[in-house]
Coordinates of C-alpha atoms (C1' of nucleotides) in Angstrom, one line a residue:
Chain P
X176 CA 20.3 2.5 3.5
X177 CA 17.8 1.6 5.6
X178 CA 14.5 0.5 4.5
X179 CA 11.3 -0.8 5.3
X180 CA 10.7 -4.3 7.0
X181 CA 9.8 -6.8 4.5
X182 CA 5.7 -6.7 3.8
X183 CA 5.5 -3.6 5.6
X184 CA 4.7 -0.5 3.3
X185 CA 4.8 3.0 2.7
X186 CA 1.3 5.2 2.0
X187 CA 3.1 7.9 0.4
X188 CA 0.9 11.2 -0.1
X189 CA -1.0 9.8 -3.6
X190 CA -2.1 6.8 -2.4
X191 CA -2.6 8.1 1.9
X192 CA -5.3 10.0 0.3
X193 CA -7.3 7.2 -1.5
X194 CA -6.6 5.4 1.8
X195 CA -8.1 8.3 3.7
X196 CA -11.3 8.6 1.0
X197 CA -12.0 4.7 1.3
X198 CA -12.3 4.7 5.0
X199 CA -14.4 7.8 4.5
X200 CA -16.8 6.1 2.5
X201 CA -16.7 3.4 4.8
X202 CA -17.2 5.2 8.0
X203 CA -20.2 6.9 6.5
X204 CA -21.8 4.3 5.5
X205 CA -21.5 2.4 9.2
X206 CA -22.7 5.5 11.0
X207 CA -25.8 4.8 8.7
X208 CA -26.4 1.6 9.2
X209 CA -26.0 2.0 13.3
X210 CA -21.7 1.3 13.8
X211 CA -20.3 2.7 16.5
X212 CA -16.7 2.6 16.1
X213 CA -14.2 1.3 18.9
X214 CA -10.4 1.8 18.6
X215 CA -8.5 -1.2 20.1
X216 CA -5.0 -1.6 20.7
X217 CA -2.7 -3.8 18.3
X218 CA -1.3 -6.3 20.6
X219 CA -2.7 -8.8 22.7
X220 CA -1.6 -12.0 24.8
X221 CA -1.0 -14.9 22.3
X222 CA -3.4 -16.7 24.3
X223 CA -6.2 -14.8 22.9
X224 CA -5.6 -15.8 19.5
X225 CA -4.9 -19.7 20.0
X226 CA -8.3 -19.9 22.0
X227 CA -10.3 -18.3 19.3
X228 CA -8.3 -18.2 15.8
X229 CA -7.4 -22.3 16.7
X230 CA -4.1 -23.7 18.0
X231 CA -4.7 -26.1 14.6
X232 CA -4.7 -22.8 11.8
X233 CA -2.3 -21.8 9.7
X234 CA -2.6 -18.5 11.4
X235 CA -1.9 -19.0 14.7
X236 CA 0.8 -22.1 13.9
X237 CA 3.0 -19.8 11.8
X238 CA 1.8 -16.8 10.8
X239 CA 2.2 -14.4 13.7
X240 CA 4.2 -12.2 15.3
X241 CA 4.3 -13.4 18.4
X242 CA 7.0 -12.1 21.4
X243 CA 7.9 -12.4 24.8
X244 CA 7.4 -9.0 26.7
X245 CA 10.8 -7.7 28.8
X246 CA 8.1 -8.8 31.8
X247 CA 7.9 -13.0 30.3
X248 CA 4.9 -13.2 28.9
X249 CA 3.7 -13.8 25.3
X250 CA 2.1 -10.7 22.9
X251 CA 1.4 -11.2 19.6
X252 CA 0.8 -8.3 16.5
X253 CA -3.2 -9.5 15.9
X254 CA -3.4 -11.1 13.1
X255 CA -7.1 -10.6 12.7
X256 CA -9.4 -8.2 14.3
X257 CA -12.5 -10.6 15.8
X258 CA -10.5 -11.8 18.7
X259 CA -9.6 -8.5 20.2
X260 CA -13.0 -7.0 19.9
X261 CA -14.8 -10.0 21.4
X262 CA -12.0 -9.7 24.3
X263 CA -12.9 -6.3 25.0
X264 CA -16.7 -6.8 24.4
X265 CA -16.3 -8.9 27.6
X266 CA -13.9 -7.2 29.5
X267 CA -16.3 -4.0 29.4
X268 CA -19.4 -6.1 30.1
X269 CA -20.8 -4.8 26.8
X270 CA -23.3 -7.2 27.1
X271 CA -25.6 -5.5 29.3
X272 CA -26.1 -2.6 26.2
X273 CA -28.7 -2.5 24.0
X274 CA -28.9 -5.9 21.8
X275 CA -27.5 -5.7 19.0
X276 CA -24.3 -3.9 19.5
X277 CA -23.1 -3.4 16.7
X278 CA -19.1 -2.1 16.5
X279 CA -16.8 -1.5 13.7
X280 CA -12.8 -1.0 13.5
X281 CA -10.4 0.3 11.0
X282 CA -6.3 -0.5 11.6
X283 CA -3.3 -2.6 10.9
X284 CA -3.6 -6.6 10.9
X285 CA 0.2 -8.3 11.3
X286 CA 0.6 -11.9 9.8
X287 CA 4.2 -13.3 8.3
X288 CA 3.4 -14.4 5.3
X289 CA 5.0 -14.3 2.0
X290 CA 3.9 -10.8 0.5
X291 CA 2.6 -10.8 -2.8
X292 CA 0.1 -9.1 -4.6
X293 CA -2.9 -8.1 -2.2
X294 CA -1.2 -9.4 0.8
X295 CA 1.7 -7.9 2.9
X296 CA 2.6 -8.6 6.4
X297 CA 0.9 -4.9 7.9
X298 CA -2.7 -4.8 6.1
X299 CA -5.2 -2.8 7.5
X300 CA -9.0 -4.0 7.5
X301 CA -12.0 -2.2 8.0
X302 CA -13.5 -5.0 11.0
X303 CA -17.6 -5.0 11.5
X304 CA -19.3 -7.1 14.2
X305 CA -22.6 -7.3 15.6
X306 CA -23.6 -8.7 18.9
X307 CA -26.5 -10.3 20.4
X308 CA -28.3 -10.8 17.1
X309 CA -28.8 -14.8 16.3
X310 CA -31.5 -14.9 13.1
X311 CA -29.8 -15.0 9.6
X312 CA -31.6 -11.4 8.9
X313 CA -28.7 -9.7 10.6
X314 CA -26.6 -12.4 8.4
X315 CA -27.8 -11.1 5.4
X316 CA -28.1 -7.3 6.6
X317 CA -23.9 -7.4 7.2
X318 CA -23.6 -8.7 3.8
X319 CA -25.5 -6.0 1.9
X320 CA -23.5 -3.5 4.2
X321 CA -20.3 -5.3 2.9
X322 CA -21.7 -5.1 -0.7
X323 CA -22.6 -1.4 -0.5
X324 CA -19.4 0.0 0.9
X325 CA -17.2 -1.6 -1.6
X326 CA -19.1 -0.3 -3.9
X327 CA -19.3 2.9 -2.5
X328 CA -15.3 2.5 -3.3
X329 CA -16.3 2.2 -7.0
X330 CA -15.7 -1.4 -6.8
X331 CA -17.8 -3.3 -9.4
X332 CA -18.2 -6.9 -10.3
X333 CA -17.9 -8.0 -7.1
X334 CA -19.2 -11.4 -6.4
X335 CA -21.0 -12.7 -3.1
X336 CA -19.8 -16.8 -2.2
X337 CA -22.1 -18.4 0.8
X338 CA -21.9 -21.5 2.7
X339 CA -22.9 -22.9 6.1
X340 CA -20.7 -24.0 8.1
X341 CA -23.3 -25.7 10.6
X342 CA -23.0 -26.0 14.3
X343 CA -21.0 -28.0 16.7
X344 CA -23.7 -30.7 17.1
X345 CA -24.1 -31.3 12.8
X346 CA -20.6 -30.5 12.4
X347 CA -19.4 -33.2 14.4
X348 CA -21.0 -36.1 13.0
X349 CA -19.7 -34.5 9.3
X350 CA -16.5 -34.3 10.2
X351 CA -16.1 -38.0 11.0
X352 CA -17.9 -38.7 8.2
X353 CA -15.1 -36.6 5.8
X354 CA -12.4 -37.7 7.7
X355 CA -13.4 -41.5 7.2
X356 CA -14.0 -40.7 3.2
X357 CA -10.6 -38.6 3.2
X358 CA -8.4 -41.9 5.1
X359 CA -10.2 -44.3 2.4
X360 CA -8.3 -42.7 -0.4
X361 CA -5.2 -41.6 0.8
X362 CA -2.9 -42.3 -1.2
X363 CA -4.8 -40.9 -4.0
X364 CA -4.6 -37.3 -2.1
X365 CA -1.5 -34.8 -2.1
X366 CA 0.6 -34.4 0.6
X367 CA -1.4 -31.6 2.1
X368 CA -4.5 -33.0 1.9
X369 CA -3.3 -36.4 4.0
X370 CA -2.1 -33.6 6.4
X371 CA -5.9 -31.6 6.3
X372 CA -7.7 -35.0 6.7
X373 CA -6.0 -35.7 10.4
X374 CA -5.7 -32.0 11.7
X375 CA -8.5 -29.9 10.0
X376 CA -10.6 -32.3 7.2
X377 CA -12.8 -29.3 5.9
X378 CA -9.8 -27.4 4.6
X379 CA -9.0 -30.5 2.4
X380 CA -12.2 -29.8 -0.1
X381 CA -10.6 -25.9 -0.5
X382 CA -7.3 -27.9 -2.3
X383 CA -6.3 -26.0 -5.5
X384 CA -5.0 -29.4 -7.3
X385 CA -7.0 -30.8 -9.4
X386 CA -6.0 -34.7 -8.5
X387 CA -7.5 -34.0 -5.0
X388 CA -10.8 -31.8 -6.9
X389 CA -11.4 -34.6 -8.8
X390 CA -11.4 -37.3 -5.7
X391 CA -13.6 -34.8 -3.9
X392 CA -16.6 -34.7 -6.0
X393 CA -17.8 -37.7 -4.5
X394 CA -17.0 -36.3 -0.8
X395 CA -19.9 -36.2 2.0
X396 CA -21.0 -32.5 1.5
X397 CA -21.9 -30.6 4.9
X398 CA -25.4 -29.0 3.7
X399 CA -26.4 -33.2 4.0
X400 CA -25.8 -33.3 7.9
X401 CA -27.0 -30.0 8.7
X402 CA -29.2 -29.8 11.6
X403 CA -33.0 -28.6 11.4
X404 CA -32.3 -25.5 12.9
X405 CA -28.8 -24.5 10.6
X406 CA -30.9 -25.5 7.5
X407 CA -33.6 -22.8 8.2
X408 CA -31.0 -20.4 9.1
X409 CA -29.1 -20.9 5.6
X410 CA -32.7 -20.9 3.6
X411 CA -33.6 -17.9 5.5
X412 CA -30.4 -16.2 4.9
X413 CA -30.3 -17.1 1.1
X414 CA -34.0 -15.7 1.0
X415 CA -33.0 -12.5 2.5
X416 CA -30.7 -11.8 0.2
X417 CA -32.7 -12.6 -3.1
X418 CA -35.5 -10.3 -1.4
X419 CA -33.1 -7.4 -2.5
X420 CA -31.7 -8.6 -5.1
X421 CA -28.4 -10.1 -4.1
X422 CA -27.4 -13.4 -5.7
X423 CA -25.5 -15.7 -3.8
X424 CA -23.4 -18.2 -5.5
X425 CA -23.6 -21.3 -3.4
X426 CA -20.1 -22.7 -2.6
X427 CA -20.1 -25.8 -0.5
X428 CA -16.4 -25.9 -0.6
X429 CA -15.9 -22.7 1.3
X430 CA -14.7 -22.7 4.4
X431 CA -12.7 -21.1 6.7
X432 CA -9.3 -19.9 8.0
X433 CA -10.8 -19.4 11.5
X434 CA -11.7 -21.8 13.6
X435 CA -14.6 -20.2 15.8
X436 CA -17.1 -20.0 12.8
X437 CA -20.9 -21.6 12.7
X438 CA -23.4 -21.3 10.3
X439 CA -23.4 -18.7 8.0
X440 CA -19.9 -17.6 5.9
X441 CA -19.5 -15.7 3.1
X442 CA -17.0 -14.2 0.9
X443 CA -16.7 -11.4 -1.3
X444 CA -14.6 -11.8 -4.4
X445 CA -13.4 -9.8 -6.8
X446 CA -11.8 -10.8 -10.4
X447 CA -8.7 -8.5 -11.8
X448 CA -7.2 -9.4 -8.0
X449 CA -5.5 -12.3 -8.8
X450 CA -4.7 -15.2 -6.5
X451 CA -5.8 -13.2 -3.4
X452 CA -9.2 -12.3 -5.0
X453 CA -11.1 -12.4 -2.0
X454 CA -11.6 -8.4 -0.7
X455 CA -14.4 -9.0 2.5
X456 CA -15.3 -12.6 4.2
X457 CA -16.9 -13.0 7.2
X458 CA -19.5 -15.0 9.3
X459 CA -21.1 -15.8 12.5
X460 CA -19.7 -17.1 15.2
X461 CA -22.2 -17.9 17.5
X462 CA -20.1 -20.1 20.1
X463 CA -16.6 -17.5 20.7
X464 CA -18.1 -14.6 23.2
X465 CA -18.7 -17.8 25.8
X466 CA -15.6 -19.7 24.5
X467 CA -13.9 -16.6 25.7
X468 CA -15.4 -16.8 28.7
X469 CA -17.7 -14.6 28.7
X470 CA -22.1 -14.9 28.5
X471 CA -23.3 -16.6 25.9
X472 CA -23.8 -14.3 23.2
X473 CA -24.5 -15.0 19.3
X474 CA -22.4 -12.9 17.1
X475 CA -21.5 -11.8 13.1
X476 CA -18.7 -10.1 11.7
X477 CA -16.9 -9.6 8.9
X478 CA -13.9 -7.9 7.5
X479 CA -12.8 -5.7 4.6
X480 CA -9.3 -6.2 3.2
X481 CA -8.2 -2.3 2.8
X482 CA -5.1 -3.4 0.3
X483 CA -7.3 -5.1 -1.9
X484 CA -10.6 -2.9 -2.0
X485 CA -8.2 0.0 -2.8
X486 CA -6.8 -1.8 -5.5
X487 CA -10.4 -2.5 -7.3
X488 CA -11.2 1.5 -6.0
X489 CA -11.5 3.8 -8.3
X490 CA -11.8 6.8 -5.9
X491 CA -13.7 9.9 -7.1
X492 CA -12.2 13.2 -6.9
X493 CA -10.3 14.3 -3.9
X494 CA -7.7 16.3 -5.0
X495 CA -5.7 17.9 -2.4
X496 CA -6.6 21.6 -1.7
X497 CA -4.8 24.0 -3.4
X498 CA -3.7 27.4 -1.6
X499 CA -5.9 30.2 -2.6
X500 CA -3.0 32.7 -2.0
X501 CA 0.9 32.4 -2.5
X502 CA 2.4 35.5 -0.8
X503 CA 6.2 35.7 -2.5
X504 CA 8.2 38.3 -0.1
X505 CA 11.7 39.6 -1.5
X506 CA 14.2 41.0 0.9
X507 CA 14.6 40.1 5.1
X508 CA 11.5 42.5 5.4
X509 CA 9.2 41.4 3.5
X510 CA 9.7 37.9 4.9
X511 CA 9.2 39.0 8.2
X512 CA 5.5 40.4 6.8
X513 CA 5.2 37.5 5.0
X514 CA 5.6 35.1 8.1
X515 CA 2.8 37.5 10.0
X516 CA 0.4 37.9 7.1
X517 CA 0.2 34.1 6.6
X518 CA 0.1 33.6 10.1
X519 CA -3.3 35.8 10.3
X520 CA -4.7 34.9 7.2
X521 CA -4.9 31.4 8.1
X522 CA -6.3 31.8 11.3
X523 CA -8.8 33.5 9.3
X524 CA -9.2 30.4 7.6
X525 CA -7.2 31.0 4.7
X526 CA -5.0 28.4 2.3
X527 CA -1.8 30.2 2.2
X528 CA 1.5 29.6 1.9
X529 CA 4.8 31.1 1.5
X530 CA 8.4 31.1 1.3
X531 CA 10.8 31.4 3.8
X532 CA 14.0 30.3 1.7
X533 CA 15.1 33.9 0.2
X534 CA 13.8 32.3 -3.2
X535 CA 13.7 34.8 -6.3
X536 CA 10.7 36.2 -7.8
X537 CA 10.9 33.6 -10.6
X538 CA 11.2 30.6 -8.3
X539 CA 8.6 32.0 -6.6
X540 CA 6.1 32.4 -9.1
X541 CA 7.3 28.8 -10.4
X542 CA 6.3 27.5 -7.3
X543 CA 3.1 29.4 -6.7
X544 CA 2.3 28.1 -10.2
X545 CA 2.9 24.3 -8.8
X546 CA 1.4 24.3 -5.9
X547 CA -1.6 25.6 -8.0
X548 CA -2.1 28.5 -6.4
X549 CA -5.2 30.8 -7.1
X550 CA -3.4 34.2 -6.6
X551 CA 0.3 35.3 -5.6
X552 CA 1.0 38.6 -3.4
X553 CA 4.0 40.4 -4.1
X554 CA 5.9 41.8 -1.9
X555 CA 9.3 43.7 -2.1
X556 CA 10.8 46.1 -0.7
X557 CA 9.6 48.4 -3.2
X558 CA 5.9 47.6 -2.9
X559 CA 7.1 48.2 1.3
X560 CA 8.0 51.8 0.7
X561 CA 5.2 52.8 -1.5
X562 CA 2.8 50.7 0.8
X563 CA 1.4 49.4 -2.4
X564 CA 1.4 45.1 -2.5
X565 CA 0.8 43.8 -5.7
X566 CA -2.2 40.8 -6.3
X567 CA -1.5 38.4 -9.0
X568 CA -4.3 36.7 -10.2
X569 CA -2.5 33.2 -11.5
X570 CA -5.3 31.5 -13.8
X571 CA -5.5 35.1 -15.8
X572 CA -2.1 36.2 -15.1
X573 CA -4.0 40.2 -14.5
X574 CA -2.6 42.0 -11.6
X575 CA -4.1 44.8 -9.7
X576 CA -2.4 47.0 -6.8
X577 CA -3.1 46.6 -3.3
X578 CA -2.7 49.7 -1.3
X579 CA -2.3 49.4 2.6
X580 CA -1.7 51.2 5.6
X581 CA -0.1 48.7 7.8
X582 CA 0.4 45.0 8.2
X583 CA -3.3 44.3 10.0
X584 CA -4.5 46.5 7.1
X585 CA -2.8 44.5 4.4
X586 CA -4.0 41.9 6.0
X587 CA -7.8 42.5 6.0
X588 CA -7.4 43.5 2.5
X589 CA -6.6 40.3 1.1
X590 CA -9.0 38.9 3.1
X591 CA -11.3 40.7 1.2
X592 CA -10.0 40.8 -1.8
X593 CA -10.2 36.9 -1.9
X594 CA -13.2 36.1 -0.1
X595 CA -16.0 39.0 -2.0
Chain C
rG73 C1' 8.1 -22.2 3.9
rU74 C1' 8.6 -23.5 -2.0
rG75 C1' 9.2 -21.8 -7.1
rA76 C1' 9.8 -18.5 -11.4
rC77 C1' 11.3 -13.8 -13.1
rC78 C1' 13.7 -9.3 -11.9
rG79 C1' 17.3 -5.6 -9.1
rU80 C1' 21.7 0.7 -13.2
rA81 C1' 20.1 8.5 -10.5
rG82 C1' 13.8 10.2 -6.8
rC83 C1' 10.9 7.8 -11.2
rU84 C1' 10.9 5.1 -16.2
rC85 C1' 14.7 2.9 -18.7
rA86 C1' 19.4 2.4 -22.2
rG87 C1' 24.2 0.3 -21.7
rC88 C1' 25.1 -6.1 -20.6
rU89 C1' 29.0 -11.0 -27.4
rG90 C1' 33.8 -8.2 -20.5
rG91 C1' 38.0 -2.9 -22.4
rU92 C1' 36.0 6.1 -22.3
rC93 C1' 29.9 2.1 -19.7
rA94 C1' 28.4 5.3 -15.8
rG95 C1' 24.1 7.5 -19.9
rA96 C1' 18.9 9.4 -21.5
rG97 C1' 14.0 11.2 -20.5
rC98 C1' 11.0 12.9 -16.5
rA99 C1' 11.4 15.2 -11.7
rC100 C1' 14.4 18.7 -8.7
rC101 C1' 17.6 23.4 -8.4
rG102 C1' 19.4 27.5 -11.2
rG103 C1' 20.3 30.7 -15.6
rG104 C1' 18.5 33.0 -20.3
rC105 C1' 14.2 37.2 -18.4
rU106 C1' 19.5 42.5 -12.8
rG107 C1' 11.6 41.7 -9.6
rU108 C1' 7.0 38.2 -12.8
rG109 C1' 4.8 31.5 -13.3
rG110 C1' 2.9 27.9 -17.0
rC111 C1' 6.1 27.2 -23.2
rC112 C1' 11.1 27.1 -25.0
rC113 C1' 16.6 27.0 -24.7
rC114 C1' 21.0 26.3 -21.6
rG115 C1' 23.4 24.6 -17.2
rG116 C1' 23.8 22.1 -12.4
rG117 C1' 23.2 18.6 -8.3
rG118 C1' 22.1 13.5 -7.8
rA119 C1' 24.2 6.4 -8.9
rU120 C1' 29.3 2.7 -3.6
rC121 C1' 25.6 0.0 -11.3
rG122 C1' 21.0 -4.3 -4.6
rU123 C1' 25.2 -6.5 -1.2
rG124 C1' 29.4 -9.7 -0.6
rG125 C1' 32.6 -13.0 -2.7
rG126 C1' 34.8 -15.3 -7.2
rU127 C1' 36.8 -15.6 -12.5
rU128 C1' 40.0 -12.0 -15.3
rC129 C1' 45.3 -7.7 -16.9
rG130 C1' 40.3 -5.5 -16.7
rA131 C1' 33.2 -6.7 -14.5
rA132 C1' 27.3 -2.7 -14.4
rU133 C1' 28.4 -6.7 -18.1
rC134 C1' 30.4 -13.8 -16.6
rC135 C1' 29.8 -17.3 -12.0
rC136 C1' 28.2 -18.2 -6.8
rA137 C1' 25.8 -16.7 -2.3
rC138 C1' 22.9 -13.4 0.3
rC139 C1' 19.3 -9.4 0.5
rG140 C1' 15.2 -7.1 -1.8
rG141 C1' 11.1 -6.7 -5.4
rU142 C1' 7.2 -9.0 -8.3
rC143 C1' 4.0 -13.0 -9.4
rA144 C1' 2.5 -17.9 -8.3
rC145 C1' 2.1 -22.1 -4.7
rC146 C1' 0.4 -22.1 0.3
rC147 C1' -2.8 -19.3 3.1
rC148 C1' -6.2 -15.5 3.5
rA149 C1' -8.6 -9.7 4.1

RNA sequence: GUGACCGUAGCUCAGCUGGUCAGAGCACCGGGCUGUGGCCCCGGGGAUCGUGGGUUCGAAUCCCACCGGUCACCCCA
């Protein structure tokens, strides 16, 4: 048997649905807040992902799904959705629209990892960026957004993780500084960690051991070195938030996956997940749009994990729509009627089905009765000759006689006979 | 990439000290009710027992490898 590729899953109908509702919710809450949504294609050059993910991530070293095209060069499956919008933000010159342009995307993300429990290879985010805006309002405006459409999910006890990263001129001088506490105690750290400390130092103070944890809690902290101008933004940001009554829990230890963030990051984290219990995380990234080569732009985003909010959902009603009539023909004849009077009735607007399988009356009815069906026409070849259809009302089980003249009579009938 | 646990019908599982062991419930289809659903009763279809090797007279049952699933590490949405 064939079967899906490893990490890659199946939406069948039950869980499409819930799918379907969340981005709903999602897509309506945007629109509010001023989204536009932009639909972007799924594979990129590889270049585009080293120059803004970071040749140094985990990501980008071994993570993607990266190919050369029959014509030699390298696509890669994006693994994250930031790159690709900022890439067509410049292509299109979307610069010279209104400030702030503020874009969203929903659709599959592609990383080779080892799929467990709120992580597979294809996961599909909900992607929301704004452009042009540099003050930590808009900072604080994206994360009440994040807030309010997982909730809108019926996700509850969510909680909101902050940090600042900084910017390339405090970063720098931190970085030594970390690096040069990390080297004194090397042999004290895990394997990892000695790794971290040359190629990325920050990711060292994330560690989950508790050996490295406990050398850390003498480590230089970043909110020590930021600049005049990152320590406003961060106050101001905070401040925002308590205004409306979002409490931020102050993590200095978070960082990032992604390279190309500055100042403000966040994470939304929900318990009940397990060990991938973060469902949205996001941040600015003031310095990509002109990494990328195009003006210099300030810029925020984040990201919803669609997997993981779905699994903290609890989705209010949407059941499917059940057919308001069943017509149940018996005999070649009626079938052929059957075929026309569904074919009329629903370009009248009308749920209907039927059956075109020669079925008995009581597989009929059985069906009808699954699918839920408000009422049931029969029609034999009996009720043909005496131009008489019978109405079956399922809920009371009552059924009344339904005298016609011809086929567009029958038809207009029903119509009537359901709809007044 | 590493580790632990798991892998029998579409689903949930029983069988596993090797010898009618290929089963049950649900679901599906049909019959009882020659043209009337939901309940009940009866019947039917559907499984190379994850795959491939090995041990044995004999393996779903024991051993090995591989594949897949789950969870954790890692990483992250």
């Amino acid at each position: 048997m064939i079967k899906a590729v490893r990490g890659f899953k199946d939406l069948l109908p039950e869980e499409a649905r819930v799918f379907h509702w969340l981005e709903a919710r999602a897509r309506e809450i945007l629109l509010r807040y001023g989204f536009s949504e932009i639909r972007l294609p799924v594979l990129e050059r590889t270049e585009l992902f080293a120059r803004s993910i970071g040749e140094a991530t985990d990501i980008v070293e071994k993570e993607m799904y990266t190919f050369v095209d029959r014509n030699g060069e390298s696509l890669t499956l994006r693994p994250e959705a930031t790159a690709g919008v900022v890439r067509a933000f410049i292509e299109h010159g979307l610069h010279t629209r209104p400030k702030p342009l503020k874009l969203f995307t929903i659709g599959p993300m592609f990383r080779h990892e080892r799929p467990q429990k709120g992580r597979l290879r294809q996961f599909h985010q909900v992607d929301v960026e704004v452009f042009g805006a540099a003050s930590a309002g808009m900072d604080a405006e994206l994360v009440a957004l994040a807030l309010e459409i997982l909730e809108a999910g019926g996700a509850g006890d969510l909680r909101l993780e902050v940090n600042s990263l900084g910017c390339p001129t405090c970063r720098k001088p931190y970085r030594e500084s970390l690096q040069a506490f990390l080297r004194a105690r090397r042999d004290r750290l895990c394997e990892d960690c000695r790794r971290r400390a040359e190629r990325n130092p920050l990711r060292a103070l994330d560690c989950k051991r508790e050996e490295c944890q406990v050398e850390y809690r003498e480590a230089p902290e970043l909110t020590a070195f930021l600049c005049e101008g990152c320590r406003e933004h961060h106050r101001a940001f905070k401040a925002y938030l308590e205004e409306v009554g979002l409490a931020p829990v102050e993590n200095p230890r978070l960082v990032r996956g992604l390279d190309y963030y500055t100042r403000t990051i966040f994470e939304i984290k929900a318990p009940g997940l397990g060990a991938q219990d973060t469902v949205a995380a996001g941040g600015r990234y003031d310095g990509l749009v002109s990494a990328l080569g195009g003006p210099e732009t300030p810029a925020v985003g984040f990201a919803i994990g669609m997997e993981r909010w779905f699994l903290i959902a609890r989705p209010s009603e949407s059941p499917g729509l059940s057919p308001e009539l069943f017509i149940a023909p018996l005999g070649e004849e009626a079938r052929r009627w059957a075929f026309q009077l569904a074919f009329r009735l629903r370009k009248k607007g009308l749920r209907v089905e039927t059956d075109h399988e020669g079925r008995s009356l009581k597989a009929l009815l059985r069906q009808a009765n699954r699918l839920s069906a408000q009422r049931v026409l029969i029609l034999g070849e009996e009720e043909l000759r005496k131009k008489q259809a019978l109405l079956k009302d399922l809920s009371s089980g009552r059924q009344i006689p339904l005298p016609f003249r011809d086929l567009r009579d029958l038809a207009n009938r029903i119509l009537i006979e359901i709809r007044f």
